[in-house]
Short mmCIF file of C-alpha atoms and ligand atoms in Angstrom, two decimals:
data_model
loop_
_atom_site.label_atom_id
_atom_site.label_comp_id
_atom_site.label_asym_id
_atom_site.label_seq_id
_atom_site.Cartn_x
_atom_site.Cartn_y
_atom_site.Cartn_z
CA MET P 1 0.00 0.00 0.00
CA ALA P 2 1.24 3.50 -0.79
CA GLU P 3 2.59 5.68 2.04
CA PRO P 4 0.36 8.59 3.06
CA PRO P 5 1.63 12.00 1.89
CA ALA P 6 4.37 13.41 4.13
CA SER P 7 3.47 16.33 6.34
CA HIS P 8 6.12 18.29 8.23
CA PRO P 9 5.99 21.86 9.49
CA ILE P 10 7.80 23.91 6.86
CA ALA P 11 8.90 27.53 7.26
CA VAL P 12 9.32 29.58 4.08
CA LEU P 13 12.97 30.54 3.57
CA TYR P 14 12.77 32.04 0.06
CA SER P 15 9.41 32.79 -1.58
CA ALA P 16 8.55 32.03 -5.21
CA GLU P 17 8.80 35.77 -6.01
CA THR P 18 12.22 36.09 -4.37
CA ILE P 19 13.46 33.00 -6.25
CA ALA P 20 12.18 34.31 -9.61
CA ALA P 21 13.99 37.63 -9.17
CA ARG P 22 17.21 35.89 -8.19
CA VAL P 23 17.04 33.41 -11.10
CA ASP P 24 16.73 36.36 -13.46
CA SER P 25 19.83 38.03 -12.06
CA LEU P 26 21.79 34.75 -12.18
CA ALA P 27 20.85 34.46 -15.87
CA ARG P 28 22.01 38.02 -16.46
CA GLY P 29 25.36 37.18 -14.87
CA ILE P 30 25.77 34.03 -16.96
CA ALA P 31 24.81 35.92 -20.14
CA GLN P 32 27.59 38.45 -19.43
CA ARG P 33 30.22 35.70 -19.61
CA GLU P 34 29.86 35.51 -23.41
CA LEU P 35 29.84 31.74 -23.51
CA TRP P 36 29.84 30.08 -26.91
CA ALA P 37 26.75 27.85 -27.41
CA PRO P 38 26.52 27.05 -23.70
CA LEU P 39 25.52 23.58 -22.59
CA ILE P 40 23.62 23.54 -19.31
CA VAL P 41 24.19 20.30 -17.40
CA ALA P 42 21.57 19.93 -14.67
CA VAL P 43 22.35 17.55 -11.81
CA LEU P 44 19.32 15.33 -11.17
CA LYS P 45 17.07 15.19 -9.46
CA GLY P 46 17.06 18.24 -7.20
CA SER P 47 17.93 20.89 -9.79
CA PHE P 48 15.25 20.15 -12.38
CA ILE P 49 12.92 23.01 -11.51
CA PHE P 50 15.76 25.49 -11.02
CA ALA P 51 17.29 24.45 -14.36
CA ALA P 52 13.92 24.76 -16.12
CA ASP P 53 13.48 28.32 -14.85
CA LEU P 54 17.12 29.21 -15.46
CA ILE P 55 17.15 28.23 -19.16
CA ARG P 56 14.03 30.32 -19.76
CA ALA P 57 15.67 33.25 -17.98
CA LEU P 58 18.76 32.69 -20.14
CA HIS P 59 16.51 32.89 -23.21
CA ALA P 60 15.15 36.20 -21.91
CA HIS P 61 18.76 37.43 -21.71
CA GLY P 62 19.47 36.46 -25.32
CA LEU P 63 21.16 33.07 -24.89
CA LYS P 64 20.33 29.85 -26.73
CA PRO P 65 21.42 27.21 -24.25
CA GLU P 66 21.28 23.49 -24.82
CA ILE P 67 20.41 21.29 -21.87
CA ASP P 68 21.57 17.87 -20.74
CA PHE P 69 21.35 16.00 -17.45
CA ILE P 70 23.66 14.04 -15.21
CA PHE P 71 22.12 11.94 -12.45
CA LEU P 72 24.49 11.61 -9.51
CA ALA P 73 24.12 9.96 -6.13
CA SER P 74 26.52 10.57 -3.29
CA TYR P 75 26.89 8.11 -0.49
CA GLY P 76 28.23 8.34 3.01
CA GLY P 77 26.80 11.84 3.45
CA GLY P 78 28.21 14.79 5.33
CA THR P 79 31.80 14.51 6.44
CA SER P 80 32.40 10.82 5.78
CA GLY P 81 33.51 11.43 2.20
CA GLY P 82 31.79 8.51 0.47
CA PRO P 83 31.94 8.08 -3.30
CA VAL P 84 29.80 9.81 -5.88
CA GLU P 85 28.11 7.42 -8.30
CA ILE P 86 26.88 8.19 -11.84
CA LEU P 87 23.32 6.90 -12.25
CA ARG P 88 22.98 8.49 -15.70
CA ASP P 89 25.72 10.30 -17.59
CA VAL P 90 25.44 13.23 -20.02
CA GLN P 91 24.62 12.19 -23.59
CA SER P 92 25.99 15.25 -25.40
CA ASP P 93 29.45 15.52 -26.94
CA ILE P 94 31.19 17.80 -24.45
CA THR P 95 34.41 18.30 -26.45
CA GLY P 96 35.27 21.98 -26.72
CA ARG P 97 31.98 23.08 -25.16
CA ASP P 98 31.28 25.84 -22.65
CA VAL P 99 29.44 23.95 -19.93
CA VAL P 100 27.47 25.31 -16.98
CA ILE P 101 26.73 22.78 -14.24
CA VAL P 102 23.46 23.55 -12.47
CA ASP P 103 22.80 22.05 -9.04
CA ASP P 104 20.37 22.70 -6.22
CA ILE P 105 22.59 22.76 -3.12
CA LEU P 106 26.32 23.03 -2.66
CA ASP P 107 26.70 21.11 0.59
CA SER P 108 29.87 19.07 1.28
CA GLY P 109 30.99 19.98 -2.25
CA ARG P 110 31.63 16.39 -3.31
CA THR P 111 28.90 16.36 -5.99
CA LEU P 112 30.06 19.58 -7.65
CA LEU P 113 33.71 18.59 -7.49
CA PHE P 114 32.90 15.25 -9.09
CA ALA P 115 30.69 16.76 -11.83
CA ARG P 116 33.30 19.40 -12.66
CA GLU P 117 36.09 16.83 -13.03
CA ARG P 118 33.85 14.53 -15.04
CA LEU P 119 32.97 17.25 -17.57
CA ARG P 120 36.55 18.52 -17.79
CA SER P 121 37.77 14.98 -18.46
CA LYS P 122 35.26 14.74 -21.30
CA GLY P 123 36.99 17.70 -22.96
CA ALA P 124 34.89 20.74 -22.05
CA ARG P 125 36.51 24.07 -22.98
CA THR P 126 35.12 25.80 -19.89
CA VAL P 127 33.21 24.42 -16.93
CA LEU P 128 31.29 26.94 -14.86
CA SER P 129 28.88 26.13 -12.06
CA CYS P 130 25.65 27.66 -10.86
CA VAL P 131 24.05 26.51 -7.61
CA LEU P 132 20.76 27.65 -6.17
CA LEU P 133 21.84 27.37 -2.54
CA ASP P 134 25.19 27.44 -0.78
CA LYS P 135 25.32 25.64 2.59
CA LYS P 136 28.79 26.88 3.49
CA ALA P 137 28.76 25.46 7.01
CA ARG P 138 28.89 21.89 5.71
CA ARG P 139 31.69 22.16 3.16
CA THR P 140 34.34 19.43 3.34
CA GLU P 141 35.90 19.99 -0.12
CA VAL P 142 37.71 23.02 -1.47
CA VAL P 143 35.19 24.04 -4.11
CA ALA P 144 33.12 27.15 -4.83
CA ALA P 145 30.42 27.86 -7.40
CA ASP P 146 30.83 30.57 -10.04
CA PHE P 147 27.21 31.65 -9.55
CA THR P 148 25.21 31.25 -6.32
CA GLY P 149 21.54 32.00 -5.80
CA PHE P 150 21.29 32.26 -2.04
CA GLU P 151 23.12 31.46 1.14
CA CYS P 152 21.54 28.50 2.95
CA PRO P 153 21.52 28.00 6.72
CA ASP P 154 22.72 24.65 8.07
CA ARG P 155 19.19 23.26 8.06
CA PHE P 156 17.33 20.75 5.89
CA VAL P 157 15.50 22.52 3.09
CA VAL P 158 12.88 21.35 0.60
CA GLY P 159 10.77 22.69 -2.24
CA TYR P 160 11.50 24.15 -5.67
CA GLY P 161 12.73 20.70 -6.74
CA MET P 162 14.41 19.68 -3.47
CA ASP P 163 13.10 16.77 -1.49
CA LEU P 164 12.86 14.91 1.77
CA GLY P 165 12.44 11.25 0.80
CA ASN P 166 11.06 12.36 -2.60
CA HIS P 167 8.41 14.58 -1.03
CA TYR P 168 7.97 18.36 -1.32
CA ARG P 169 9.68 18.87 -4.70
CA GLU P 170 6.46 20.50 -5.92
CA LEU P 171 6.49 23.40 -3.45
CA PRO P 172 6.90 26.72 -5.32
CA TYR P 173 9.05 28.13 -2.49
CA ILE P 174 12.16 26.96 -0.61
CA GLY P 175 11.31 26.01 2.95
CA ILE P 176 13.04 24.74 6.07
CA ILE P 177 11.80 21.47 7.58
CA GLU P 178 11.36 22.53 11.15
CA THR P 179 11.64 19.11 12.75
CA ALA P 180 14.58 17.57 10.82
CA GLY P 181 18.25 18.37 10.22
P1 LIG G 1 27.20 17.49 -1.66
O1 LIG G 1 27.58 18.93 -1.95
O2 LIG G 1 27.89 16.50 -2.53
O3 LIG G 1 27.31 17.17 -0.21
O4 LIG G 1 25.71 17.22 -2.01
C1 LIG G 1 24.82 18.14 -2.34
C2 LIG G 1 23.53 17.41 -2.58
O5 LIG G 1 22.97 16.94 -1.35
C3 LIG G 1 22.54 18.38 -3.14
O6 LIG G 1 22.59 18.41 -4.54
C4 LIG G 1 21.23 17.84 -2.63
O7 LIG G 1 20.72 16.89 -3.53
C5 LIG G 1 21.57 17.15 -1.33
N1 LIG G 1 21.23 18.01 -0.18
C6 LIG G 1 22.08 18.61 0.67
N2 LIG G 1 21.42 19.32 1.60
C7 LIG G 1 20.11 19.17 1.32
C8 LIG G 1 18.90 19.72 1.90
O8 LIG G 1 18.89 20.50 2.88
N3 LIG G 1 17.74 19.36 1.31
C9 LIG G 1 17.68 18.54 0.22
N4 LIG G 1 18.77 18.02 -0.35
C10 LIG G 1 19.97 18.34 0.18
MG1 LIG G 2 21.35 17.27 -5.79
#
């Protein structure tokens, strides 16, 4: 039998309106980099809504991005430094391309570090990164994003594509789960 829908108290951290304004300014910043035929590589699953909004904002700023996806899973969590596994790799030919990795949260940094190395090793000309949230308190790797939407407190957040056990991705805002993390 299916589980009942999850229900946790959630406090709004960034509203839909605040997110939309920030996505537009991120797109403006990316457009200013004069990338040649940029390829957006969205890290599944958490970044799918952010990436969908970002490519439309890039269009509004005059870019014609292509989009591809990489599905990564990291194990061991937090500070234990477990491996990152590729569940689905990019399909595009990356050789000589200007690539922008798009992810939801920069947490330990292992996912972004892995994705960056992977795309460089496939021959990208440039690899930039754009993350929606930066949870600086939990960083274990020396890695920073080129574009960051918002700072994120050291709390568990959901919504706008991000989940808790696959729930809450549909929320139009980013919220803090008040009883977890
Ligand atoms: P890391 O930077 O490799 O540690 O992993 C970042 C990934 O962990 C993100 O892309 C998210 O998928 C996930 N993650 C980290 N913190 C949260 C959170 O607060 N809510 C939902 N997912 C999170
Ligand atoms: Mg993720």
